[in-house]
Amino acid sequence: MEFIAPVDAVFLLAESREQPMHVGSLQLFEPPEDAGADFAAQVHEKLLHCADIDPTFRKHPATVLGTPQLAWTYAEDVELDYHVRRLAVPGPGRMDQLVELASGLHGSLLDRHRPLWEIHLIEGLADGRFALYSKMHHALIDGVSAQRLLRRTLTSDPSATAARVPWHLPRTRRKAERSGVRAATRNLLSAATSGASVLRAAREALLRQQPFAAPRTMFNVPIGGARRSVVRSWPLDRLQQVKKATGSTLNDVVLAMSAGALRRYLVERNALPDKPLIAMVPVSLRSEDDDETNGVKVGAALCNLATDLADPLERLRVVSASMHDSKEVYRALSCNQTMALSALMLSPLALNLVPALIPWTNPTFNIVISNVPGPREPMYWSGARLDASYPLSIPFDGQAVNITLTSNAGNLDFGLVGCRRSVPQLPRLLDHLEDSLAELERAAD
């Protein structure tokens, strides 16, 4: 048994039926040319025989002295046939039916009496492809480390047919791990002893971002537990061309593309506020050689999306300047100081744990937009080619829609998740993303 680090415990404490706190992924695979009709069934059988399970995939919350969410305990026996399931899309097996099935899976809570993860192998698509929907609790893993974990199951060798599974992967060499108690204590002491620098950074951040107070929008409402997900891929080269023509970063272009889509969606509903929307942009605090998959190492940057501006290039300029300012605030801080500052800036979200207060409080930000790096070359799993990897993240109470994307070979794969009740016609946002990118391309040409 080990104590849960405070930052990880927040994701357990904040969870409710209306607000499941797991991150997910929908991966789409093309079987090899010589695969038979039972290829997916064979892969599923392989998975069930991978019974060596790493400790992270045995963890679930324990109750200590009558209080839950204080410590982790480890399951001695893990029922793989519960955690690894085989499903099928109903006929005629369209892509939208697959995404609808994944939406239902994404809206259900993980069982806290079992290790906090599930993987569903889904077949029945009319084009012969199959999918993997996976989800894992955010208290165990953040979005960046989840993508890294899934990436480690893949290979660039199409002839490799061994089933590499996320619950047991070869470990790379790294420093010895500290226990959860010692790591949490170290982080808290570091944050406490750097209080002056955190306060200075907080004051600078607030002064820089005070003009960008988030307005209330149709997204900033109490949410229900049912989810709707939509996905689409865009060629990476299209965004790279806008990046080169404007001298911005790829992430700036992603944010400006998203800002244009949100503006169009809100205008369509006569719901665009006069003030610009503010996005929370997660910033990974993991170094490139940090392959640890335990816990959460994410900071938060606030970005002015300039949705009040009609000109796409001016919108991109404001987005770039806003992200530059946020990065400058964090650049001089250590990892622990950055996490402390992020917690301070996002502390008003604690009010969202009381849904009745949401209509009476201003949102800290309007939407989360997260860009998670992925592989830049074609990847394979059990001999099947990865066609797409759509991240599915977390809408929060008071934050009814989430936009997350990742790179995969030559594409950017977008996954949008919204509250079914609060965000009508979510697929329209995909159309607006395309229109927004096309508008940027024309303006930058």
Short mmCIF file of C-alpha atoms in Angstrom, two decimals:
data_model
loop_
_atom_site.label_atom_id
_atom_site.label_comp_id
_atom_site.label_asym_id
_atom_site.label_seq_id
_atom_site.Cartn_x
_atom_site.Cartn_y
_atom_site.Cartn_z
CA MET A 1 0.00 0.00 0.00
CA GLU A 2 1.24 3.51 -0.77
CA PHE A 3 -0.19 6.96 -0.22
CA ILE A 4 -1.63 8.77 -3.25
CA ALA A 5 0.22 11.93 -4.26
CA PRO A 6 -1.99 15.02 -3.72
CA VAL A 7 -2.08 16.03 -7.40
CA ASP A 8 -3.20 12.50 -8.35
CA ALA A 9 -5.80 12.37 -5.57
CA VAL A 10 -7.53 15.43 -7.04
CA PHE A 11 -8.65 13.37 -10.05
CA LEU A 12 -10.21 10.78 -7.74
CA LEU A 13 -11.88 13.35 -5.50
CA ALA A 14 -13.27 15.30 -8.48
CA GLU A 15 -14.82 12.24 -10.12
CA SER A 16 -18.58 11.80 -10.21
CA ARG A 17 -21.13 10.13 -12.47
CA GLU A 18 -21.37 13.40 -14.39
CA GLN A 19 -17.59 13.77 -14.56
CA PRO A 20 -15.67 10.54 -15.25
CA MET A 21 -11.95 11.26 -14.83
CA HIS A 22 -10.27 8.91 -17.28
CA VAL A 23 -8.34 9.59 -20.48
CA GLY A 24 -9.06 7.45 -23.52
CA SER A 25 -7.84 6.63 -27.00
CA LEU A 26 -9.48 5.18 -30.10
CA GLN A 27 -6.88 3.53 -32.36
CA LEU A 28 -7.82 2.35 -35.85
CA PHE A 29 -5.85 -0.50 -37.47
CA GLU A 30 -5.56 -1.98 -40.98
CA PRO A 31 -4.91 -5.75 -40.79
CA PRO A 32 -2.04 -7.17 -42.87
CA GLU A 33 -2.87 -8.23 -46.43
CA ASP A 34 -2.68 -11.96 -45.65
CA ALA A 35 -4.92 -11.68 -42.56
CA GLY A 36 -7.95 -13.94 -42.36
CA ALA A 37 -11.46 -13.03 -41.25
CA ASP A 38 -10.62 -14.12 -37.70
CA PHE A 39 -7.56 -11.85 -37.35
CA ALA A 40 -9.10 -9.67 -34.62
CA ALA A 41 -10.24 -12.73 -32.69
CA GLN A 42 -6.72 -14.13 -32.83
CA VAL A 43 -5.28 -10.85 -31.57
CA HIS A 44 -7.77 -10.86 -28.69
CA GLU A 45 -6.68 -14.36 -27.69
CA LYS A 46 -3.05 -13.23 -27.74
CA LEU A 47 -3.89 -10.37 -25.40
CA LEU A 48 -5.57 -12.67 -22.88
CA HIS A 49 -2.41 -14.77 -22.71
CA CYS A 50 -0.25 -11.76 -21.72
CA ALA A 51 -0.80 -12.37 -18.02
CA ASP A 52 2.35 -10.68 -16.65
CA ILE A 53 0.99 -7.38 -15.33
CA ASP A 54 3.04 -4.39 -14.20
CA PRO A 55 2.25 -2.81 -10.79
CA THR A 56 0.67 0.34 -12.28
CA PHE A 57 -1.98 -1.85 -13.91
CA ARG A 58 -2.75 -3.53 -10.56
CA LYS A 59 -3.45 -0.30 -8.65
CA HIS A 60 -6.80 0.80 -7.34
CA PRO A 61 -7.84 3.07 -4.44
CA ALA A 62 -7.81 1.64 -0.94
CA THR A 63 -9.82 2.72 2.10
CA VAL A 64 -7.62 3.72 5.04
CA LEU A 65 -9.28 4.28 8.44
CA GLY A 66 -12.62 4.57 6.69
CA THR A 67 -11.37 7.20 4.23
CA PRO A 68 -11.03 6.45 0.49
CA GLN A 69 -8.68 8.15 -2.01
CA LEU A 70 -5.75 8.32 0.44
CA ALA A 71 -3.75 5.32 -0.69
CA TRP A 72 -3.26 2.81 -3.48
CA THR A 73 -3.54 -0.91 -3.03
CA TYR A 74 -2.47 -3.58 -5.52
CA ALA A 75 -4.70 -6.36 -6.83
CA GLU A 76 -3.06 -9.76 -6.53
CA ASP A 77 -5.24 -11.28 -9.24
CA VAL A 78 -6.29 -9.26 -12.28
CA GLU A 79 -9.11 -10.67 -14.41
CA LEU A 80 -7.79 -9.97 -17.88
CA ASP A 81 -11.03 -11.07 -19.52
CA TYR A 82 -12.76 -8.25 -17.58
CA HIS A 83 -10.22 -5.57 -18.49
CA VAL A 84 -9.62 -6.74 -22.09
CA ARG A 85 -12.91 -7.21 -23.95
CA ARG A 86 -13.95 -8.01 -27.50
CA LEU A 87 -16.83 -6.10 -29.09
CA ALA A 88 -18.28 -5.56 -32.55
CA VAL A 89 -19.78 -2.60 -34.36
CA PRO A 90 -23.36 -3.36 -35.48
CA GLY A 91 -24.10 -3.58 -39.19
CA PRO A 92 -23.43 -2.04 -41.61
CA GLY A 93 -20.19 -1.24 -39.75
CA ARG A 94 -19.71 2.46 -40.51
CA MET A 95 -17.05 4.65 -38.91
CA ASP A 96 -19.67 6.81 -37.21
CA GLN A 97 -21.06 3.67 -35.52
CA LEU A 98 -17.60 2.87 -34.18
CA VAL A 99 -17.24 6.38 -32.75
CA GLU A 100 -20.73 6.18 -31.22
CA LEU A 101 -19.79 2.89 -29.53
CA ALA A 102 -16.59 4.47 -28.21
CA SER A 103 -18.62 7.44 -26.92
CA GLY A 104 -20.74 5.12 -24.78
CA LEU A 105 -17.65 3.39 -23.40
CA HIS A 106 -16.02 6.74 -22.68
CA GLY A 107 -18.99 7.96 -20.65
CA SER A 108 -18.98 5.08 -18.15
CA LEU A 109 -17.03 5.08 -14.88
CA LEU A 110 -14.17 2.71 -14.16
CA ASP A 111 -14.78 0.25 -11.32
CA ARG A 112 -12.74 1.45 -8.32
CA HIS A 113 -12.72 -2.03 -6.82
CA ARG A 114 -10.56 -3.15 -9.73
CA PRO A 115 -7.43 -1.72 -11.39
CA LEU A 116 -8.41 1.49 -13.13
CA TRP A 117 -8.11 0.61 -16.83
CA GLU A 118 -9.96 -1.11 -19.67
CA ILE A 119 -9.17 -2.05 -23.29
CA HIS A 120 -11.85 -2.96 -25.85
CA LEU A 121 -10.94 -4.63 -29.15
CA ILE A 122 -13.69 -3.67 -31.61
CA GLU A 123 -14.29 -5.42 -34.95
CA GLY A 124 -17.11 -5.47 -37.50
CA LEU A 125 -16.16 -2.44 -39.59
CA ALA A 126 -17.30 -2.80 -43.19
CA ASP A 127 -13.86 -1.95 -44.57
CA GLY A 128 -12.21 -4.81 -42.62
CA ARG A 129 -10.36 -2.63 -40.16
CA PHE A 130 -10.56 -3.03 -36.39
CA ALA A 131 -10.10 -0.66 -33.46
CA LEU A 132 -8.82 -0.53 -29.91
CA TYR A 133 -10.58 1.73 -27.42
CA SER A 134 -8.57 2.07 -24.22
CA LYS A 135 -9.11 4.14 -21.11
CA MET A 136 -7.12 4.68 -17.92
CA HIS A 137 -7.84 6.83 -14.89
CA HIS A 138 -6.18 10.25 -14.86
CA ALA A 139 -5.05 9.61 -11.28
CA LEU A 140 -2.73 6.94 -12.69
CA ILE A 141 -1.55 8.61 -15.86
CA ASP A 142 -1.65 11.95 -17.69
CA GLY A 143 -2.39 12.42 -21.38
CA VAL A 144 1.23 12.68 -22.52
CA SER A 145 2.39 9.60 -20.63
CA ALA A 146 -0.70 7.69 -21.83
CA GLN A 147 0.25 8.46 -25.44
CA ARG A 148 3.84 7.44 -24.74
CA LEU A 149 2.66 4.21 -23.19
CA LEU A 150 0.50 3.35 -26.21
CA ARG A 151 3.35 4.33 -28.52
CA ARG A 152 5.62 1.81 -26.78
CA THR A 153 3.23 -0.97 -27.81
CA LEU A 154 3.85 -0.07 -31.47
CA THR A 155 6.74 -0.80 -33.78
CA SER A 156 7.92 0.54 -37.12
CA ASP A 157 8.48 -3.08 -38.28
CA PRO A 158 5.39 -4.36 -40.17
CA SER A 159 6.63 -7.96 -39.90
CA ALA A 160 6.67 -7.95 -36.08
CA THR A 161 3.62 -9.94 -34.98
CA ALA A 162 4.21 -10.24 -31.23
CA ALA A 163 1.40 -8.72 -29.14
CA ARG A 164 2.98 -5.86 -27.16
CA VAL A 165 0.56 -4.81 -24.43
CA PRO A 166 0.52 -1.63 -22.31
CA TRP A 167 0.11 -3.57 -19.05
CA HIS A 168 3.49 -5.24 -19.53
CA LEU A 169 6.21 -3.57 -21.57
CA PRO A 170 10.01 -3.91 -21.51
CA ARG A 171 11.41 -1.36 -19.09
CA THR A 172 14.13 1.05 -20.19
CA ARG A 173 17.03 1.92 -17.93
CA ARG A 174 16.24 4.74 -15.53
CA LYS A 175 16.93 5.95 -12.03
CA ALA A 176 15.53 3.93 -9.18
CA GLU A 177 11.93 4.88 -8.34
CA ARG A 178 11.06 6.59 -5.10
CA SER A 179 8.04 5.39 -3.17
CA GLY A 180 4.82 7.35 -3.55
CA VAL A 181 5.14 8.82 -0.03
CA ARG A 182 8.73 9.97 -0.52
CA ALA A 183 8.04 11.43 -3.98
CA ALA A 184 4.96 13.31 -2.75
CA THR A 185 6.85 14.64 0.28
CA ARG A 186 9.73 15.80 -1.91
CA ASN A 187 7.36 17.61 -4.29
CA LEU A 188 5.50 19.34 -1.48
CA LEU A 189 8.70 20.46 0.25
CA SER A 190 10.10 21.80 -3.01
CA ALA A 191 6.91 23.74 -3.72
CA ALA A 192 6.78 25.07 -0.13
CA THR A 193 10.40 26.27 -0.14
CA SER A 194 9.90 28.04 -3.45
CA GLY A 195 6.84 29.99 -2.34
CA ALA A 196 8.34 33.41 -3.05
CA SER A 197 9.23 32.57 -6.64
CA VAL A 198 5.80 30.99 -7.19
CA LEU A 199 4.07 34.11 -5.89
CA ARG A 200 6.24 36.34 -8.10
CA ALA A 201 5.42 34.16 -11.11
CA ALA A 202 1.73 34.10 -10.18
CA ARG A 203 1.65 37.90 -9.95
CA GLU A 204 3.36 38.20 -13.35
CA ALA A 205 1.00 35.64 -14.87
CA LEU A 206 -2.07 37.41 -13.53
CA LEU A 207 -0.82 40.82 -14.68
CA ARG A 208 -0.13 39.47 -18.15
CA GLN A 209 -3.42 37.62 -18.48
CA GLN A 210 -5.76 39.92 -16.54
CA PRO A 211 -7.07 41.53 -19.77
CA PHE A 212 -8.03 38.06 -20.98
CA ALA A 213 -10.64 37.19 -18.35
CA ALA A 214 -12.71 34.31 -19.69
CA PRO A 215 -16.30 35.18 -20.60
CA ARG A 216 -19.19 32.89 -19.78
CA THR A 217 -20.23 30.78 -22.78
CA MET A 218 -22.62 27.95 -23.61
CA PHE A 219 -19.76 25.54 -22.85
CA ASN A 220 -19.38 26.70 -19.24
CA VAL A 221 -22.40 24.99 -17.72
CA PRO A 222 -23.07 21.97 -15.48
CA ILE A 223 -22.77 18.76 -17.49
CA GLY A 224 -24.35 15.31 -17.53
CA GLY A 225 -22.55 11.98 -17.61
CA ALA A 226 -23.36 10.95 -21.21
CA ARG A 227 -20.68 11.74 -23.80
CA ARG A 228 -20.61 12.35 -27.53
CA SER A 229 -17.29 11.96 -29.34
CA VAL A 230 -16.34 12.96 -32.87
CA VAL A 231 -13.05 12.37 -34.68
CA ARG A 232 -11.28 13.44 -37.86
CA SER A 233 -7.75 13.54 -39.27
CA TRP A 234 -6.00 16.36 -41.13
CA PRO A 235 -2.76 16.14 -43.15
CA LEU A 236 0.07 17.53 -41.03
CA ASP A 237 1.56 19.18 -44.11
CA ARG A 238 -1.38 21.59 -44.41
CA LEU A 239 -0.72 23.03 -40.96
CA GLN A 240 3.04 23.02 -41.53
CA GLN A 241 2.56 25.21 -44.61
CA VAL A 242 0.61 27.78 -42.56
CA LYS A 243 3.30 27.62 -39.88
CA LYS A 244 6.07 28.35 -42.41
CA ALA A 245 4.15 31.13 -44.13
CA THR A 246 3.34 32.95 -40.86
CA GLY A 247 6.46 32.25 -38.78
CA SER A 248 4.39 30.76 -35.98
CA THR A 249 4.63 27.39 -34.24
CA LEU A 250 2.64 24.32 -35.19
CA ASN A 251 0.78 24.48 -31.87
CA ASP A 252 -0.10 28.14 -32.54
CA VAL A 253 -1.67 27.08 -35.85
CA VAL A 254 -3.60 24.28 -34.09
CA LEU A 255 -4.92 26.77 -31.52
CA ALA A 256 -5.85 29.34 -34.19
CA MET A 257 -7.58 26.64 -36.25
CA SER A 258 -9.54 25.61 -33.14
CA ALA A 259 -10.31 29.24 -32.30
CA GLY A 260 -11.76 29.83 -35.77
CA ALA A 261 -13.90 26.71 -35.45
CA LEU A 262 -15.22 27.74 -32.03
CA ARG A 263 -16.01 31.23 -33.33
CA ARG A 264 -17.98 29.80 -36.28
CA TYR A 265 -19.83 27.32 -34.03
CA LEU A 266 -20.87 30.07 -31.58
CA VAL A 267 -21.82 32.54 -34.32
CA GLU A 268 -24.03 29.82 -35.83
CA ARG A 269 -25.92 29.73 -32.52
CA ASN A 270 -25.93 33.49 -31.86
CA ALA A 271 -23.83 32.70 -28.79
CA LEU A 272 -20.46 34.37 -29.49
CA PRO A 273 -19.43 36.57 -26.53
CA ASP A 274 -17.86 39.98 -27.05
CA LYS A 275 -14.76 38.97 -25.12
CA PRO A 276 -12.34 36.36 -26.52
CA LEU A 277 -12.52 32.78 -25.33
CA ILE A 278 -9.64 31.54 -23.17
CA ALA A 279 -8.19 28.06 -23.64
CA MET A 280 -6.29 26.06 -21.06
CA VAL A 281 -3.39 24.42 -22.88
CA PRO A 282 -1.77 21.56 -20.95
CA VAL A 283 2.03 21.72 -20.96
CA SER A 284 3.94 18.50 -20.35
CA LEU A 285 6.55 18.73 -17.58
CA ARG A 286 8.13 15.44 -18.61
CA SER A 287 11.58 15.51 -20.16
CA GLU A 288 12.17 13.56 -23.37
CA ASP A 289 13.98 10.81 -21.44
CA ASP A 290 11.27 10.58 -18.74
CA ASP A 291 9.52 7.30 -19.58
CA GLU A 292 7.80 6.96 -16.21
CA THR A 293 4.06 6.25 -16.56
CA ASN A 294 3.01 6.79 -12.94
CA GLY A 295 1.25 9.95 -11.86
CA VAL A 296 0.59 13.32 -13.45
CA LYS A 297 3.23 15.83 -14.61
CA VAL A 298 1.28 18.53 -16.43
CA GLY A 299 1.31 22.31 -16.13
CA ALA A 300 -1.29 24.76 -17.43
CA ALA A 301 -0.93 27.69 -19.81
CA LEU A 302 -3.81 30.06 -20.55
CA CYS A 303 -4.21 31.23 -24.14
CA ASN A 304 -6.29 34.09 -25.56
CA LEU A 305 -8.07 32.53 -28.57
CA ALA A 306 -9.01 35.92 -30.06
CA THR A 307 -12.46 34.68 -31.02
CA ASP A 308 -13.61 38.31 -31.05
CA LEU A 309 -11.52 38.91 -34.19
CA ALA A 310 -12.82 38.07 -37.66
CA ASP A 311 -9.42 38.21 -39.40
CA PRO A 312 -7.74 34.76 -39.24
CA LEU A 313 -4.15 36.07 -39.43
CA GLU A 314 -4.76 38.64 -36.71
CA ARG A 315 -6.32 35.86 -34.62
CA LEU A 316 -3.21 33.72 -35.15
CA ARG A 317 -0.97 36.66 -34.19
CA VAL A 318 -2.82 37.15 -30.89
CA VAL A 319 -2.75 33.41 -30.15
CA SER A 320 1.02 33.28 -30.79
CA ALA A 321 1.67 36.30 -28.56
CA SER A 322 -0.50 34.90 -25.77
CA MET A 323 1.25 31.50 -25.81
CA HIS A 324 4.64 33.23 -25.88
CA ASP A 325 3.72 35.23 -22.78
CA SER A 326 2.51 32.11 -20.94
CA LYS A 327 5.68 30.20 -21.80
CA GLU A 328 7.85 33.10 -20.60
CA VAL A 329 6.17 32.97 -17.20
CA TYR A 330 6.96 29.27 -16.80
CA ARG A 331 10.41 29.22 -18.39
CA ALA A 332 12.26 30.35 -15.26
CA LEU A 333 10.49 27.90 -12.93
CA SER A 334 11.35 24.37 -11.90
CA CYS A 335 8.97 21.49 -12.60
CA ASN A 336 7.56 21.59 -9.06
CA GLN A 337 7.18 25.38 -9.12
CA THR A 338 5.36 25.11 -12.45
CA MET A 339 2.95 22.54 -11.00
CA ALA A 340 2.35 24.76 -7.96
CA LEU A 341 1.67 27.79 -10.16
CA SER A 342 -0.64 25.75 -12.41
CA ALA A 343 -2.60 24.61 -9.36
CA LEU A 344 -2.87 28.22 -8.16
CA MET A 345 -4.09 29.49 -11.53
CA LEU A 346 -6.64 26.69 -11.87
CA SER A 347 -7.80 26.72 -8.24
CA PRO A 348 -11.20 28.31 -9.10
CA LEU A 349 -12.05 24.99 -10.80
CA ALA A 350 -12.55 23.60 -7.31
CA LEU A 351 -15.86 25.47 -7.27
CA ASN A 352 -16.99 23.20 -10.09
CA LEU A 353 -17.19 20.35 -7.57
CA VAL A 354 -20.39 22.13 -6.44
CA PRO A 355 -22.47 22.29 -9.67
CA ALA A 356 -24.94 24.74 -8.18
CA LEU A 357 -22.17 27.36 -8.00
CA ILE A 358 -21.20 27.12 -11.68
CA PRO A 359 -23.85 29.60 -12.96
CA TRP A 360 -22.66 32.13 -10.33
CA THR A 361 -18.89 31.98 -10.93
CA ASN A 362 -16.75 33.13 -13.85
CA PRO A 363 -14.85 30.34 -15.60
CA THR A 364 -11.06 30.37 -15.32
CA PHE A 365 -11.04 29.32 -18.97
CA ASN A 366 -13.62 28.24 -21.54
CA ILE A 367 -12.14 25.08 -23.05
CA VAL A 368 -9.18 22.71 -22.87
CA ILE A 369 -7.19 22.29 -26.10
CA SER A 370 -4.36 19.77 -25.87
CA ASN A 371 -1.82 18.80 -28.53
CA VAL A 372 0.02 15.58 -27.61
CA PRO A 373 3.07 14.59 -29.72
CA GLY A 374 2.81 11.20 -31.43
CA PRO A 375 4.87 9.12 -33.88
CA ARG A 376 5.96 10.74 -37.13
CA GLU A 377 6.42 7.47 -39.06
CA PRO A 378 3.99 4.63 -39.90
CA MET A 379 3.57 2.30 -36.94
CA TYR A 380 2.30 -1.27 -36.54
CA TRP A 381 0.80 -3.46 -33.83
CA SER A 382 0.67 -7.24 -34.14
CA GLY A 383 1.36 -6.80 -37.86
CA ALA A 384 -1.55 -4.36 -38.36
CA ARG A 385 -0.88 -0.78 -39.52
CA LEU A 386 -2.02 2.06 -37.28
CA ASP A 387 -4.22 4.26 -39.48
CA ALA A 388 -5.33 6.74 -36.80
CA SER A 389 -5.03 7.37 -33.07
CA TYR A 390 -7.80 9.61 -31.77
CA PRO A 391 -7.33 10.85 -28.17
CA LEU A 392 -10.53 11.14 -26.12
CA SER A 393 -10.15 13.28 -23.04
CA ILE A 394 -12.20 14.75 -20.19
CA PRO A 395 -14.97 17.38 -20.27
CA PHE A 396 -15.24 18.91 -16.80
CA ASP A 397 -18.29 20.20 -15.00
CA GLY A 398 -18.44 23.78 -16.22
CA GLN A 399 -16.22 22.84 -19.22
CA ALA A 400 -18.61 20.93 -21.49
CA VAL A 401 -16.30 20.23 -24.46
CA ASN A 402 -12.66 19.18 -24.89
CA ILE A 403 -10.40 19.23 -27.97
CA THR A 404 -7.37 16.92 -27.97
CA LEU A 405 -5.19 15.88 -30.88
CA THR A 406 -2.06 13.89 -31.57
CA SER A 407 0.26 13.40 -34.51
CA ASN A 408 0.36 10.06 -36.30
CA ALA A 409 2.69 9.59 -39.28
CA GLY A 410 1.64 12.37 -41.70
CA ASN A 411 -1.63 13.28 -39.98
CA LEU A 412 -3.00 15.15 -37.00
CA ASP A 413 -5.77 13.08 -35.40
CA PHE A 414 -8.39 15.17 -33.55
CA GLY A 415 -10.70 13.77 -30.88
CA LEU A 416 -13.49 16.02 -29.60
CA VAL A 417 -15.52 14.99 -26.55
CA GLY A 418 -18.56 16.85 -25.32
CA CYS A 419 -21.49 16.54 -22.95
CA ARG A 420 -24.37 15.11 -25.01
CA ARG A 421 -26.86 17.35 -23.26
CA SER A 422 -24.96 20.64 -23.30
CA VAL A 423 -23.16 20.69 -26.68
CA PRO A 424 -25.62 20.24 -29.57
CA GLN A 425 -24.49 19.07 -33.01
CA LEU A 426 -20.90 18.41 -31.96
CA PRO A 427 -19.99 17.08 -35.46
CA ARG A 428 -20.45 20.63 -36.74
CA LEU A 429 -17.25 21.56 -34.93
CA LEU A 430 -15.35 19.17 -37.20
CA ASP A 431 -16.72 20.95 -40.28
CA HIS A 432 -15.79 24.30 -38.74
CA LEU A 433 -12.25 23.05 -38.05
CA GLU A 434 -11.86 22.31 -41.76
CA ASP A 435 -13.32 25.69 -42.73
CA SER A 436 -11.06 27.45 -40.24
CA LEU A 437 -7.92 25.73 -41.55
CA ALA A 438 -8.89 26.52 -45.16
CA GLU A 439 -9.39 30.16 -44.16
CA LEU A 440 -5.90 30.27 -42.60
CA GLU A 441 -4.41 28.69 -45.74
CA ARG A 442 -6.03 31.29 -48.01
CA ALA A 443 -4.97 34.18 -45.79
CA ALA A 444 -1.37 32.94 -45.47
CA ASP A 445 -0.96 32.26 -49.19
#
